[in-house]
Amino acid sequence: DGESKSSFDSYKDELLNEAEDLSFVKFGSRISPVIEDEYREEVLPKVEEIIVSHLMTMQDNDAYQDLVISKTPTAGKSERIFHVYNWKTGEDVLRFHVRRDKPPHKGYWFNFHYHTAEDGFQKHHDLGSIYWDRNTPPNWMSH
């Protein structure tokens, strides 16, 4: 119908694209090909749902435009994929992380989870786990 998207929808789409891009920056070229499909199917929709529901709570007064995504995932073994924060206050609202788990005799898994400001980032909210291999995974962002 040619109707242009609302500024809310445009903003939302931009944030979700950034979230997806940063996820793959975090994974690097050695991990991405192995987990990409499963991540897109199982984890990314949940990440997007959390971000969208948070934006929706701020839609009425356009405060959603204060939310931005941190630009740099952490390399090595560190957990941060990206944080969603209020650029006016500098305060984190949501933190999306991935942890390397190695349950006994089960190989390595990537556990995706997030934390919220509501509980002081204490609780792990599970987004799912993706199996890697029995071999130790490379560091994040390795190529």
PDB file of C-alpha atoms in Angstrom:
ATOM      1  CA  ASP A   1       0.000   0.000   0.000  1.00  0.00           C
ATOM      2  CA  GLY A   2       3.049   2.264  -0.147  1.00  0.00           C
ATOM      3  CA  GLU A   3       2.542   3.496   3.394  1.00  0.00           C
ATOM      4  CA  SER A   4       5.815   4.449   5.006  1.00  0.00           C
ATOM      5  CA  LYS A   5       6.869   2.715   8.165  1.00  0.00           C
ATOM      6  CA  SER A   6       6.358   4.497  11.440  1.00  0.00           C
ATOM      7  CA  SER A   7       9.407   6.010  13.059  1.00  0.00           C
ATOM      8  CA  PHE A   8       8.955   3.436  15.828  1.00  0.00           C
ATOM      9  CA  ASP A   9       9.118   0.555  13.347  1.00  0.00           C
ATOM     10  CA  SER A  10      12.124   2.063  11.587  1.00  0.00           C
ATOM     11  CA  TYR A  11      13.937   2.576  14.875  1.00  0.00           C
ATOM     12  CA  LYS A  12      13.064  -0.937  16.022  1.00  0.00           C
ATOM     13  CA  ASP A  13      14.306  -2.475  12.752  1.00  0.00           C
ATOM     14  CA  GLU A  14      17.554  -0.528  12.974  1.00  0.00           C
ATOM     15  CA  LEU A  15      18.212  -1.744  16.533  1.00  0.00           C
ATOM     16  CA  LEU A  16      17.390  -5.342  15.608  1.00  0.00           C
ATOM     17  CA  ASN A  17      19.731  -5.221  12.611  1.00  0.00           C
ATOM     18  CA  GLU A  18      22.511  -3.878  14.845  1.00  0.00           C
ATOM     19  CA  ALA A  19      21.848  -6.632  17.394  1.00  0.00           C
ATOM     20  CA  GLU A  20      22.126  -9.283  14.691  1.00  0.00           C
ATOM     21  CA  ASP A  21      25.267  -7.761  13.156  1.00  0.00           C
ATOM     22  CA  LEU A  22      27.007  -7.479  16.534  1.00  0.00           C
ATOM     23  CA  SER A  23      26.197 -11.106  17.323  1.00  0.00           C
ATOM     24  CA  PHE A  24      28.138 -12.232  14.272  1.00  0.00           C
ATOM     25  CA  VAL A  25      30.982  -9.814  14.974  1.00  0.00           C
ATOM     26  CA  LYS A  26      31.182 -11.467  18.401  1.00  0.00           C
ATOM     27  CA  PHE A  27      31.208 -14.985  16.934  1.00  0.00           C
ATOM     28  CA  GLY A  28      33.950 -14.181  14.441  1.00  0.00           C
ATOM     29  CA  SER A  29      34.588 -16.106  11.242  1.00  0.00           C
ATOM     30  CA  ARG A  30      35.604 -19.312  13.042  1.00  0.00           C
ATOM     31  CA  ILE A  31      32.494 -19.728  15.183  1.00  0.00           C
ATOM     32  CA  SER A  32      29.825 -18.082  12.967  1.00  0.00           C
ATOM     33  CA  PRO A  33      29.621 -20.748  10.225  1.00  0.00           C
ATOM     34  CA  VAL A  34      29.140 -23.504  12.808  1.00  0.00           C
ATOM     35  CA  ILE A  35      26.353 -21.896  14.862  1.00  0.00           C
ATOM     36  CA  GLU A  36      24.837 -19.318  12.488  1.00  0.00           C
ATOM     37  CA  ASP A  37      21.750 -21.264  11.379  1.00  0.00           C
ATOM     38  CA  GLU A  38      20.825 -22.465  14.835  1.00  0.00           C
ATOM     39  CA  TYR A  39      21.457 -19.000  16.303  1.00  0.00           C
ATOM     40  CA  ARG A  40      19.171 -17.379  13.696  1.00  0.00           C
ATOM     41  CA  GLU A  41      16.441 -19.976  14.302  1.00  0.00           C
ATOM     42  CA  GLU A  42      16.597 -20.493  18.063  1.00  0.00           C
ATOM     43  CA  VAL A  43      18.228 -17.542  19.829  1.00  0.00           C
ATOM     44  CA  LEU A  44      17.969 -14.420  17.682  1.00  0.00           C
ATOM     45  CA  PRO A  45      14.124 -14.357  17.615  1.00  0.00           C
ATOM     46  CA  LYS A  46      14.145 -14.372  21.432  1.00  0.00           C
ATOM     47  CA  VAL A  47      16.742 -11.579  21.541  1.00  0.00           C
ATOM     48  CA  GLU A  48      14.588  -9.551  19.162  1.00  0.00           C
ATOM     49  CA  GLU A  49      11.445 -10.238  21.183  1.00  0.00           C
ATOM     50  CA  ILE A  50      13.093  -8.952  24.389  1.00  0.00           C
ATOM     51  CA  ILE A  51      14.356  -5.786  22.685  1.00  0.00           C
ATOM     52  CA  VAL A  52      11.012  -5.109  21.012  1.00  0.00           C
ATOM     53  CA  SER A  53       9.013  -5.644  24.198  1.00  0.00           C
ATOM     54  CA  HIS A  54      11.326  -3.224  25.979  1.00  0.00           C
ATOM     55  CA  LEU A  55      10.942  -0.628  23.229  1.00  0.00           C
ATOM     56  CA  MET A  56       7.161  -1.063  23.303  1.00  0.00           C
ATOM     57  CA  THR A  57       7.028  -0.080  26.968  1.00  0.00           C
ATOM     58  CA  MET A  58       8.606   3.244  25.983  1.00  0.00           C
ATOM     59  CA  GLN A  59       6.630   3.827  22.796  1.00  0.00           C
ATOM     60  CA  ASP A  60       4.049   6.272  24.148  1.00  0.00           C
ATOM     61  CA  ASN A  61       6.406   9.112  25.005  1.00  0.00           C
ATOM     62  CA  ASP A  62       8.974   8.394  22.263  1.00  0.00           C
ATOM     63  CA  ALA A  63      11.515   7.520  24.972  1.00  0.00           C
ATOM     64  CA  TYR A  64      12.349   4.405  22.948  1.00  0.00           C
ATOM     65  CA  GLN A  65      14.592   6.704  20.878  1.00  0.00           C
ATOM     66  CA  ASP A  66      16.839   7.036  23.934  1.00  0.00           C
ATOM     67  CA  LEU A  67      17.798   3.354  23.681  1.00  0.00           C
ATOM     68  CA  VAL A  68      20.888   2.413  21.703  1.00  0.00           C
ATOM     69  CA  ILE A  69      23.119  -0.632  21.375  1.00  0.00           C
ATOM     70  CA  SER A  70      26.750  -0.749  22.465  1.00  0.00           C
ATOM     71  CA  LYS A  71      29.032  -0.995  19.443  1.00  0.00           C
ATOM     72  CA  THR A  72      31.781  -3.325  20.579  1.00  0.00           C
ATOM     73  CA  PRO A  73      31.375  -6.951  21.634  1.00  0.00           C
ATOM     74  CA  THR A  74      34.181  -8.273  23.805  1.00  0.00           C
ATOM     75  CA  ALA A  75      36.762 -10.680  22.406  1.00  0.00           C
ATOM     76  CA  GLY A  76      38.586 -13.575  24.035  1.00  0.00           C
ATOM     77  CA  LYS A  77      36.518 -15.477  26.586  1.00  0.00           C
ATOM     78  CA  SER A  78      34.467 -12.520  27.822  1.00  0.00           C
ATOM     79  CA  GLU A  79      30.665 -12.858  27.746  1.00  0.00           C
ATOM     80  CA  ARG A  80      29.346  -9.556  26.369  1.00  0.00           C
ATOM     81  CA  ILE A  81      27.697  -9.591  22.950  1.00  0.00           C
ATOM     82  CA  PHE A  82      26.061  -6.175  23.332  1.00  0.00           C
ATOM     83  CA  HIS A  83      24.229  -4.021  25.840  1.00  0.00           C
ATOM     84  CA  VAL A  84      21.132  -1.937  25.234  1.00  0.00           C
ATOM     85  CA  TYR A  85      21.451   1.325  27.097  1.00  0.00           C
ATOM     86  CA  ASN A  86      19.919   4.764  27.467  1.00  0.00           C
ATOM     87  CA  TRP A  87      22.271   7.184  25.709  1.00  0.00           C
ATOM     88  CA  LYS A  88      20.950  10.130  27.752  1.00  0.00           C
ATOM     89  CA  THR A  89      21.735   8.597  31.141  1.00  0.00           C
ATOM     90  CA  GLY A  90      24.434   6.132  30.058  1.00  0.00           C
ATOM     91  CA  GLU A  91      22.656   3.417  32.047  1.00  0.00           C
ATOM     92  CA  ASP A  92      22.385  -0.141  30.756  1.00  0.00           C
ATOM     93  CA  VAL A  93      18.859  -1.497  30.393  1.00  0.00           C
ATOM     94  CA  LEU A  94      19.548  -4.954  28.939  1.00  0.00           C
ATOM     95  CA  ARG A  95      22.765  -6.949  28.666  1.00  0.00           C
ATOM     96  CA  PHE A  96      23.005  -9.786  26.147  1.00  0.00           C
ATOM     97  CA  HIS A  97      25.753 -12.282  26.920  1.00  0.00           C
ATOM     98  CA  VAL A  98      27.042 -15.661  25.825  1.00  0.00           C
ATOM     99  CA  ARG A  99      28.952 -18.004  28.107  1.00  0.00           C
ATOM    100  CA  ARG A 100      31.012 -21.048  27.198  1.00  0.00           C
ATOM    101  CA  ASP A 101      29.785 -24.048  29.165  1.00  0.00           C
ATOM    102  CA  LYS A 102      31.363 -27.466  29.410  1.00  0.00           C
ATOM    103  CA  PRO A 103      29.061 -29.864  31.220  1.00  0.00           C
ATOM    104  CA  PRO A 104      30.844 -33.125  32.161  1.00  0.00           C
ATOM    105  CA  HIS A 105      31.160 -35.491  29.183  1.00  0.00           C
ATOM    106  CA  LYS A 106      28.984 -33.316  26.955  1.00  0.00           C
ATOM    107  CA  GLY A 107      31.443 -31.162  25.025  1.00  0.00           C
ATOM    108  CA  TYR A 108      31.242 -27.383  24.766  1.00  0.00           C
ATOM    109  CA  TRP A 109      28.055 -25.348  24.591  1.00  0.00           C
ATOM    110  CA  PHE A 110      27.401 -21.657  24.089  1.00  0.00           C
ATOM    111  CA  ASN A 111      24.816 -20.478  26.612  1.00  0.00           C
ATOM    112  CA  PHE A 112      22.980 -17.330  25.499  1.00  0.00           C
ATOM    113  CA  HIS A 113      21.316 -15.268  28.191  1.00  0.00           C
ATOM    114  CA  TYR A 114      20.477 -11.730  29.152  1.00  0.00           C
ATOM    115  CA  HIS A 115      20.344  -9.583  32.258  1.00  0.00           C
ATOM    116  CA  THR A 116      18.010  -6.680  33.022  1.00  0.00           C
ATOM    117  CA  ALA A 117      18.345  -3.498  35.051  1.00  0.00           C
ATOM    118  CA  GLU A 118      15.140  -4.434  36.881  1.00  0.00           C
ATOM    119  CA  ASP A 119      16.976  -6.931  39.101  1.00  0.00           C
ATOM    120  CA  GLY A 120      20.340  -5.188  39.067  1.00  0.00           C
ATOM    121  CA  PHE A 121      21.590  -7.569  36.332  1.00  0.00           C
ATOM    122  CA  GLN A 122      21.726 -10.406  38.877  1.00  0.00           C
ATOM    123  CA  LYS A 123      19.444 -12.997  37.297  1.00  0.00           C
ATOM    124  CA  HIS A 124      20.326 -14.993  34.189  1.00  0.00           C
ATOM    125  CA  HIS A 125      17.392 -15.027  31.763  1.00  0.00           C
ATOM    126  CA  ASP A 126      18.045 -17.981  29.483  1.00  0.00           C
ATOM    127  CA  LEU A 127      17.809 -17.585  25.704  1.00  0.00           C
ATOM    128  CA  GLY A 128      19.056 -21.045  24.798  1.00  0.00           C
ATOM    129  CA  SER A 129      22.238 -23.041  24.295  1.00  0.00           C
ATOM    130  CA  ILE A 130      23.953 -24.159  21.113  1.00  0.00           C
ATOM    131  CA  TYR A 131      26.306 -27.111  20.958  1.00  0.00           C
ATOM    132  CA  TRP A 132      29.813 -26.423  19.713  1.00  0.00           C
ATOM    133  CA  ASP A 133      31.941 -29.573  19.740  1.00  0.00           C
ATOM    134  CA  ARG A 134      34.030 -31.719  22.074  1.00  0.00           C
ATOM    135  CA  ASN A 135      37.035 -29.588  21.142  1.00  0.00           C
ATOM    136  CA  THR A 136      37.646 -26.266  22.860  1.00  0.00           C
ATOM    137  CA  PRO A 137      36.024 -23.422  20.875  1.00  0.00           C
ATOM    138  CA  PRO A 138      38.213 -20.617  19.570  1.00  0.00           C
ATOM    139  CA  ASN A 139      38.105 -17.276  21.366  1.00  0.00           C
ATOM    140  CA  TRP A 140      35.331 -14.870  20.490  1.00  0.00           C
ATOM    141  CA  MET A 141      35.977 -12.658  17.466  1.00  0.00           C
ATOM    142  CA  SER A 142      38.751 -14.905  16.155  1.00  0.00           C
ATOM    143  CA  HIS A 143      39.241 -15.228  12.407  1.00  0.00           C
TER     144      HIS A 143
END
